[in-house]
CSV table of C-alpha atoms in Angstrom, one decimal:
chain,number,residue,atom,x,y,z
R,1,MET,CA,15.5,9.8,9.6
R,2,ALA,CA,12.9,12.0,11.3
R,3,TYR,CA,9.9,13.2,9.5
R,4,GLU,CA,7.6,16.2,10.4
R,5,SER,CA,4.3,14.9,9.2
R,6,PHE,CA,4.3,11.3,10.3
R,7,ASP,CA,6.0,9.0,12.8
R,8,TYR,CA,8.4,6.5,11.3
R,9,THR,CA,9.9,3.5,13.1
R,10,VAL,CA,11.7,0.3,12.1
R,11,ASP,CA,11.5,-2.8,14.3
R,12,GLY,CA,12.6,-6.3,13.3
R,13,GLY,CA,12.4,-5.7,9.6
R,14,ILE,CA,9.0,-4.0,9.7
R,15,ALA,CA,8.8,-0.3,9.1
R,16,THR,CA,5.7,1.6,10.3
R,17,VAL,CA,4.5,4.9,9.0
R,18,ARG,CA,1.9,6.5,11.3
R,19,LEU,CA,0.3,9.6,9.9
R,20,ASN,CA,0.3,12.1,12.7
R,21,ASN,CA,-2.3,14.9,12.3
R,22,PRO,CA,-5.1,13.4,14.4
R,23,GLY,CA,-6.9,16.7,14.9
R,24,GLN,CA,-7.7,16.7,11.2
R,25,LEU,CA,-8.0,13.0,10.8
R,26,ASN,CA,-4.5,12.9,9.4
R,27,ALA,CA,-5.3,15.1,6.5
R,28,LEU,CA,-2.4,15.4,4.1
R,29,THR,CA,-0.4,18.6,3.6
R,30,PHE,CA,2.1,19.5,0.9
R,31,ARG,CA,4.8,18.5,3.4
R,32,THR,CA,3.2,15.1,3.9
R,33,TYR,CA,3.2,14.4,0.2
R,34,GLU,CA,6.8,15.5,-0.1
R,35,GLU,CA,7.9,13.3,2.8
R,36,LEU,CA,5.8,10.3,1.7
R,37,ALA,CA,7.4,10.5,-1.8
R,38,GLU,CA,10.9,10.7,-0.2
R,39,LEU,CA,10.3,7.8,2.1
R,40,THR,CA,8.6,5.5,-0.4
R,41,GLY,CA,11.4,6.2,-2.9
R,42,SER,CA,14.3,5.6,-0.4
R,43,VAL,CA,13.0,2.6,1.5
R,44,ALA,CA,13.8,0.3,-1.4
R,45,ALA,CA,17.5,0.7,-0.6
R,46,ASP,CA,17.1,0.4,3.2
R,47,SER,CA,18.3,-3.1,4.1
R,48,ARG,CA,16.7,-2.8,7.5
R,49,VAL,CA,13.2,-2.8,6.0
R,50,HIS,CA,11.4,-5.8,4.5
R,51,VAL,CA,7.8,-4.8,5.0
R,52,LEU,CA,6.1,-1.4,5.3
R,53,VAL,CA,3.0,-0.8,7.4
R,54,ILE,CA,0.9,2.4,6.9
R,55,THR,CA,-1.6,3.6,9.5
R,56,GLY,CA,-2.9,6.7,11.2
R,57,ALA,CA,-2.9,8.3,14.6
R,58,GLY,CA,-6.2,8.8,16.5
R,59,LYS,CA,-9.6,8.1,15.0
R,60,GLY,CA,-8.7,8.4,11.3
R,61,PHE,CA,-6.5,6.7,8.8
R,62,CYS,CA,-6.4,9.7,6.4
R,63,SER,CA,-9.2,12.1,5.4
R,64,GLY,CA,-7.4,13.2,2.2
R,65,GLY,CA,-6.0,16.6,1.4
R,66,SER,CA,-6.2,19.2,4.0
R,67,VAL,CA,-8.8,21.8,3.3
R,68,ASP,CA,-6.8,24.6,4.9
R,69,ASP,CA,-3.3,23.6,3.8
R,70,ILE,CA,-3.9,22.2,0.3
R,71,ILE,CA,-7.4,22.9,-1.1
R,72,GLY,CA,-7.3,26.7,-0.5
R,73,GLU,CA,-3.8,27.0,-2.0
R,74,LEU,CA,-4.7,25.0,-5.1
R,75,LEU,CA,-7.4,27.5,-6.0
R,76,LYS,CA,-4.7,30.1,-6.2
R,77,MET,CA,-2.3,28.2,-8.5
R,78,ASP,CA,-1.9,28.3,-12.3
R,79,GLY,CA,-2.0,25.3,-14.5
R,80,ALA,CA,1.7,24.6,-14.2
R,81,GLY,CA,1.6,24.8,-10.4
R,82,LEU,CA,-1.3,22.5,-10.3
R,83,TYR,CA,0.4,19.9,-12.5
R,84,ARG,CA,3.5,20.0,-10.3
R,85,PHE,CA,1.3,19.2,-7.3
R,86,THR,CA,-0.6,16.4,-9.0
R,87,ARG,CA,2.7,14.9,-10.2
R,88,LEU,CA,3.9,14.9,-6.6
R,89,THR,CA,0.9,13.1,-5.4
R,90,CYS,CA,1.3,10.5,-8.1
R,91,ASP,CA,5.0,10.1,-7.2
R,92,VAL,CA,3.8,8.6,-3.9
R,93,VAL,CA,1.7,5.9,-5.5
R,94,ARG,CA,4.3,5.3,-8.2
R,95,ASN,CA,6.9,4.6,-5.5
R,96,MET,CA,4.6,2.4,-3.5
R,97,ARG,CA,3.8,0.2,-6.5
R,98,ALA,CA,7.5,0.1,-7.7
R,99,LEU,CA,8.7,-0.9,-4.2
R,100,GLU,CA,9.5,-4.6,-4.3
R,101,LYS,CA,8.6,-5.0,-0.6
R,102,PRO,CA,5.1,-5.6,0.5
R,103,ILE,CA,3.0,-2.7,2.0
R,104,VAL,CA,0.2,-3.4,4.5
R,105,ALA,CA,-2.4,-0.6,5.2
R,106,ALA,CA,-3.8,-0.8,8.7
R,107,VAL,CA,-7.0,1.3,8.2
R,108,ASN,CA,-8.0,2.4,11.6
R,109,GLY,CA,-10.8,4.8,10.7
R,110,VAL,CA,-11.9,7.0,7.8
R,111,ALA,CA,-9.9,6.7,4.6
R,112,ALA,CA,-11.2,9.3,2.2
R,113,GLY,CA,-10.0,10.8,-1.0
R,114,ALA,CA,-6.2,10.6,-1.2
R,115,GLY,CA,-6.3,8.6,2.0
R,116,ALA,CA,-8.4,5.9,0.3
R,117,VAL,CA,-5.9,5.8,-2.5
R,118,LEU,CA,-3.0,5.4,0.0
R,119,ALA,CA,-4.8,2.3,1.2
R,120,LEU,CA,-5.6,1.2,-2.4
R,121,ALA,CA,-2.0,1.5,-3.4
R,122,SER,CA,-0.9,-0.8,-0.6
R,123,ASP,CA,-0.6,-4.5,-1.3
R,124,LEU,CA,-2.9,-5.7,1.5
R,125,ARG,CA,-5.5,-3.9,3.5
R,126,VAL,CA,-6.5,-4.8,7.1
R,127,LEU,CA,-9.5,-2.7,8.2
R,128,SER,CA,-10.8,-1.9,11.7
R,129,ASP,CA,-14.5,-2.6,12.0
R,130,ARG,CA,-14.8,1.2,12.5
R,131,ALA,CA,-13.2,2.0,9.2
R,132,ARG,CA,-14.9,3.7,6.3
R,133,MET,CA,-13.6,4.3,2.8
R,134,ALA,CA,-14.7,6.9,0.2
R,135,PHE,CA,-13.2,8.1,-3.1
R,136,LEU,CA,-14.5,11.6,-2.7
R,137,PHE,CA,-13.0,13.4,-5.7
R,138,VAL,CA,-16.3,13.9,-7.6
R,139,LYS,CA,-17.7,15.6,-4.5
R,140,VAL,CA,-15.4,18.5,-5.1
R,141,GLY,CA,-15.8,18.5,-8.9
R,142,LEU,CA,-12.7,16.4,-9.7
R,143,ALA,CA,-12.5,13.3,-11.8
R,144,GLY,CA,-12.0,9.9,-10.1
R,145,SER,CA,-8.7,9.7,-11.9
R,146,ASP,CA,-6.6,10.8,-8.9
R,147,MET,CA,-3.3,9.2,-7.9
R,148,GLY,CA,-3.8,6.1,-9.9
R,149,ALA,CA,-7.3,5.3,-8.6
R,150,ILE,CA,-8.7,4.5,-12.0
R,151,HIS,CA,-5.9,2.2,-12.8
R,152,LEU,CA,-5.8,0.4,-9.4
R,153,LEU,CA,-9.4,0.2,-8.2
R,154,PRO,CA,-11.0,-1.8,-11.2
R,155,ARG,CA,-8.3,-4.5,-10.8
R,156,ILE,CA,-9.5,-5.1,-7.2
R,157,VAL,CA,-13.3,-4.6,-7.3
R,158,GLY,CA,-14.1,-4.7,-11.1
R,159,THR,CA,-14.9,-2.0,-13.5
R,160,GLY,CA,-18.6,-1.6,-12.7
R,161,ARG,CA,-18.0,-1.3,-9.0
R,162,ALA,CA,-15.1,1.0,-9.5
R,163,MET,CA,-17.3,3.3,-11.7
R,164,GLU,CA,-19.8,3.4,-8.9
R,165,LEU,CA,-17.3,4.2,-6.1
R,166,LEU,CA,-15.4,6.8,-8.2
R,167,SER,CA,-18.3,8.6,-9.9
R,168,LEU,CA,-20.6,8.8,-6.8
R,169,GLY,CA,-18.1,9.2,-4.1
R,170,ASP,CA,-20.2,7.4,-1.5
R,171,ALA,CA,-18.6,6.0,1.6
R,172,ILE,CA,-18.6,2.3,2.3
R,173,ASP,CA,-18.1,0.6,5.7
R,174,ALA,CA,-15.5,-2.0,6.5
R,175,ALA,CA,-18.0,-4.9,6.0
R,176,GLU,CA,-18.8,-3.7,2.5
R,177,ALA,CA,-15.2,-3.1,1.6
R,178,TYR,CA,-14.5,-6.7,2.6
R,179,ARG,CA,-17.5,-8.0,0.6
R,180,ILE,CA,-16.2,-6.4,-2.6
R,181,GLY,CA,-12.6,-7.4,-2.1
R,182,LEU,CA,-11.3,-4.0,-1.2
R,183,ALA,CA,-10.4,-5.2,2.3
R,184,ASN,CA,-8.4,-8.4,2.9
R,185,LYS,CA,-9.5,-8.7,6.5
R,186,VAL,CA,-11.7,-6.8,8.9
R,187,VAL,CA,-11.0,-7.1,12.6
R,188,PRO,CA,-12.3,-5.5,15.9
R,189,HIS,CA,-10.8,-2.1,16.3
R,190,GLU,CA,-8.5,-3.0,19.2
R,191,GLU,CA,-7.0,-5.9,17.3
R,192,LEU,CA,-6.1,-3.9,14.2
R,193,MET,CA,-2.4,-3.2,14.8
R,194,PRO,CA,-1.7,-6.6,16.3
R,195,GLU,CA,-3.3,-8.2,13.2
R,196,ALA,CA,-1.6,-5.9,10.8
R,197,LEU,CA,1.8,-6.6,12.4
R,198,LYS,CA,1.1,-10.3,12.5
R,199,LEU,CA,0.5,-10.2,8.7
R,200,ALA,CA,3.6,-8.1,8.2
R,201,SER,CA,5.6,-10.6,10.2
R,202,ARG,CA,4.5,-13.4,8.0
R,203,LEU,CA,5.5,-11.5,4.9
R,204,ARG,CA,8.9,-10.6,6.5
R,205,ASP,CA,9.5,-14.3,7.3
R,206,GLY,CA,8.6,-15.5,3.8
R,207,PRO,CA,10.9,-15.7,0.8
R,208,ARG,CA,11.5,-12.0,0.3
R,209,PHE,CA,12.9,-12.2,-3.2
R,210,ALA,CA,9.9,-14.3,-4.4
R,211,ILE,CA,7.4,-12.1,-2.7
R,212,GLY,CA,9.0,-9.0,-4.3
R,213,LEU,CA,8.8,-10.6,-7.7
R,214,THR,CA,5.2,-11.6,-7.1
R,215,LYS,CA,4.3,-8.0,-6.4
R,216,LYS,CA,6.2,-6.8,-9.4
R,217,LEU,CA,4.6,-9.3,-11.8
R,218,LEU,CA,1.1,-8.6,-10.6
R,219,ASP,CA,1.6,-5.0,-11.9
R,220,LEU,CA,3.6,-5.9,-15.0
R,221,GLU,CA,1.3,-8.7,-16.3
R,222,ALA,CA,-1.8,-6.5,-16.1
R,223,GLY,CA,-0.7,-4.9,-19.3
R,224,MET,CA,0.4,-8.1,-21.1
R,225,ASP,CA,-1.4,-10.7,-23.3
R,226,LEU,CA,-1.4,-14.3,-22.1
R,227,ASP,CA,1.6,-15.4,-24.2
R,228,ALA,CA,3.8,-12.5,-22.9
R,229,ALA,CA,2.7,-13.2,-19.3
R,230,LEU,CA,3.5,-16.9,-19.6
R,231,GLU,CA,7.0,-16.1,-21.0
R,232,MET,CA,7.6,-13.7,-18.2
R,233,GLU,CA,6.5,-16.2,-15.6
R,234,ALA,CA,8.6,-19.0,-17.1
R,235,MET,CA,11.7,-16.8,-17.0
R,236,THR,CA,11.1,-15.5,-13.4
R,237,GLN,CA,10.2,-18.9,-12.0
R,238,ALA,CA,13.3,-20.4,-13.5
R,239,HIS,CA,15.3,-17.7,-11.8
R,240,CYS,CA,13.6,-18.4,-8.5
R,241,MET,CA,14.4,-22.1,-8.8
R,242,GLN,CA,18.1,-21.2,-8.7
R,243,THR,CA,17.8,-19.4,-5.3
R,244,ALA,CA,18.7,-20.7,-1.9
R,245,ASP,CA,15.2,-20.0,-0.8
R,246,PHE,CA,13.8,-22.6,-3.2
R,247,HIS,CA,16.2,-25.2,-2.0
R,248,GLU,CA,15.3,-24.3,1.6
R,249,GLY,CA,11.6,-24.4,0.9
R,250,PHE,CA,11.9,-27.9,-0.7
R,251,ARG,CA,14.1,-29.2,2.2
R,252,ALA,CA,11.6,-27.9,4.8
R,253,PHE,CA,8.6,-29.3,2.9
R,254,MET,CA,10.2,-32.8,2.7
R,255,GLU,CA,11.3,-32.8,6.3
R,256,LYS,CA,8.0,-31.3,7.5
R,257,GLU,CA,9.7,-28.3,9.1
R,258,THR,CA,9.1,-24.5,8.9
R,259,PRO,CA,11.4,-23.1,6.3
R,260,ARG,CA,14.1,-20.7,7.3
R,261,PHE,CA,14.3,-18.4,4.3
R,262,ASN,CA,17.2,-16.0,3.7
R,263,ARG,CA,17.1,-13.1,6.2
R,264,ASP,CA,19.7,-10.9,4.5
């Protein structure tokens, strides 16, 4: 399927979304949100796709909502219209987190506002050494509670650091993002996409059912007490132990071979 606001390709089980508005550092429009919500909702049923990579064209990853195409229009809307818009933005993150396929953000430049949340909502973040991240909402008089940021960010960097980033809106560079755990890896700019695709390939070649369950349980268990989490893990691990991937993993381990997990 062709999209207007980003390029979308699928190659060898890895789908790549490349936001394509480089003149505005890939600022998001109403159309971009609609298309991202549609894609992230439908890719779950696409058997061709096992891993999703999100990046940006040109010098930026995503600078947030477009001042011309979104911010100006929001000032004209009534409360009901504003709520419809904010629900749409949250649908993107809801779909990303519900997708039982890993998402890798390849952050090639500035990731600000909603762009920072797109990276945050991904499962793994590889940053160019030129990247910068900023949760800018307070800079325009909005709360930091945008698109799930208040739910997601403290789980990665801790409550105190999340409060700092969300209430001050200051930008941090790639090295600082890595230091506080917001980036999984920082690489030289020219190595960003090769490194992100290498990581995506490792995820694609792993036990897909088990990786999908791992992602799902990381979110589910955040709201559970220990006893409930242990019961959930006992049930799901017993399920995994009945799969062909578990038998293949054990065989490969014993024979000192690389496992050939299910590719269907």
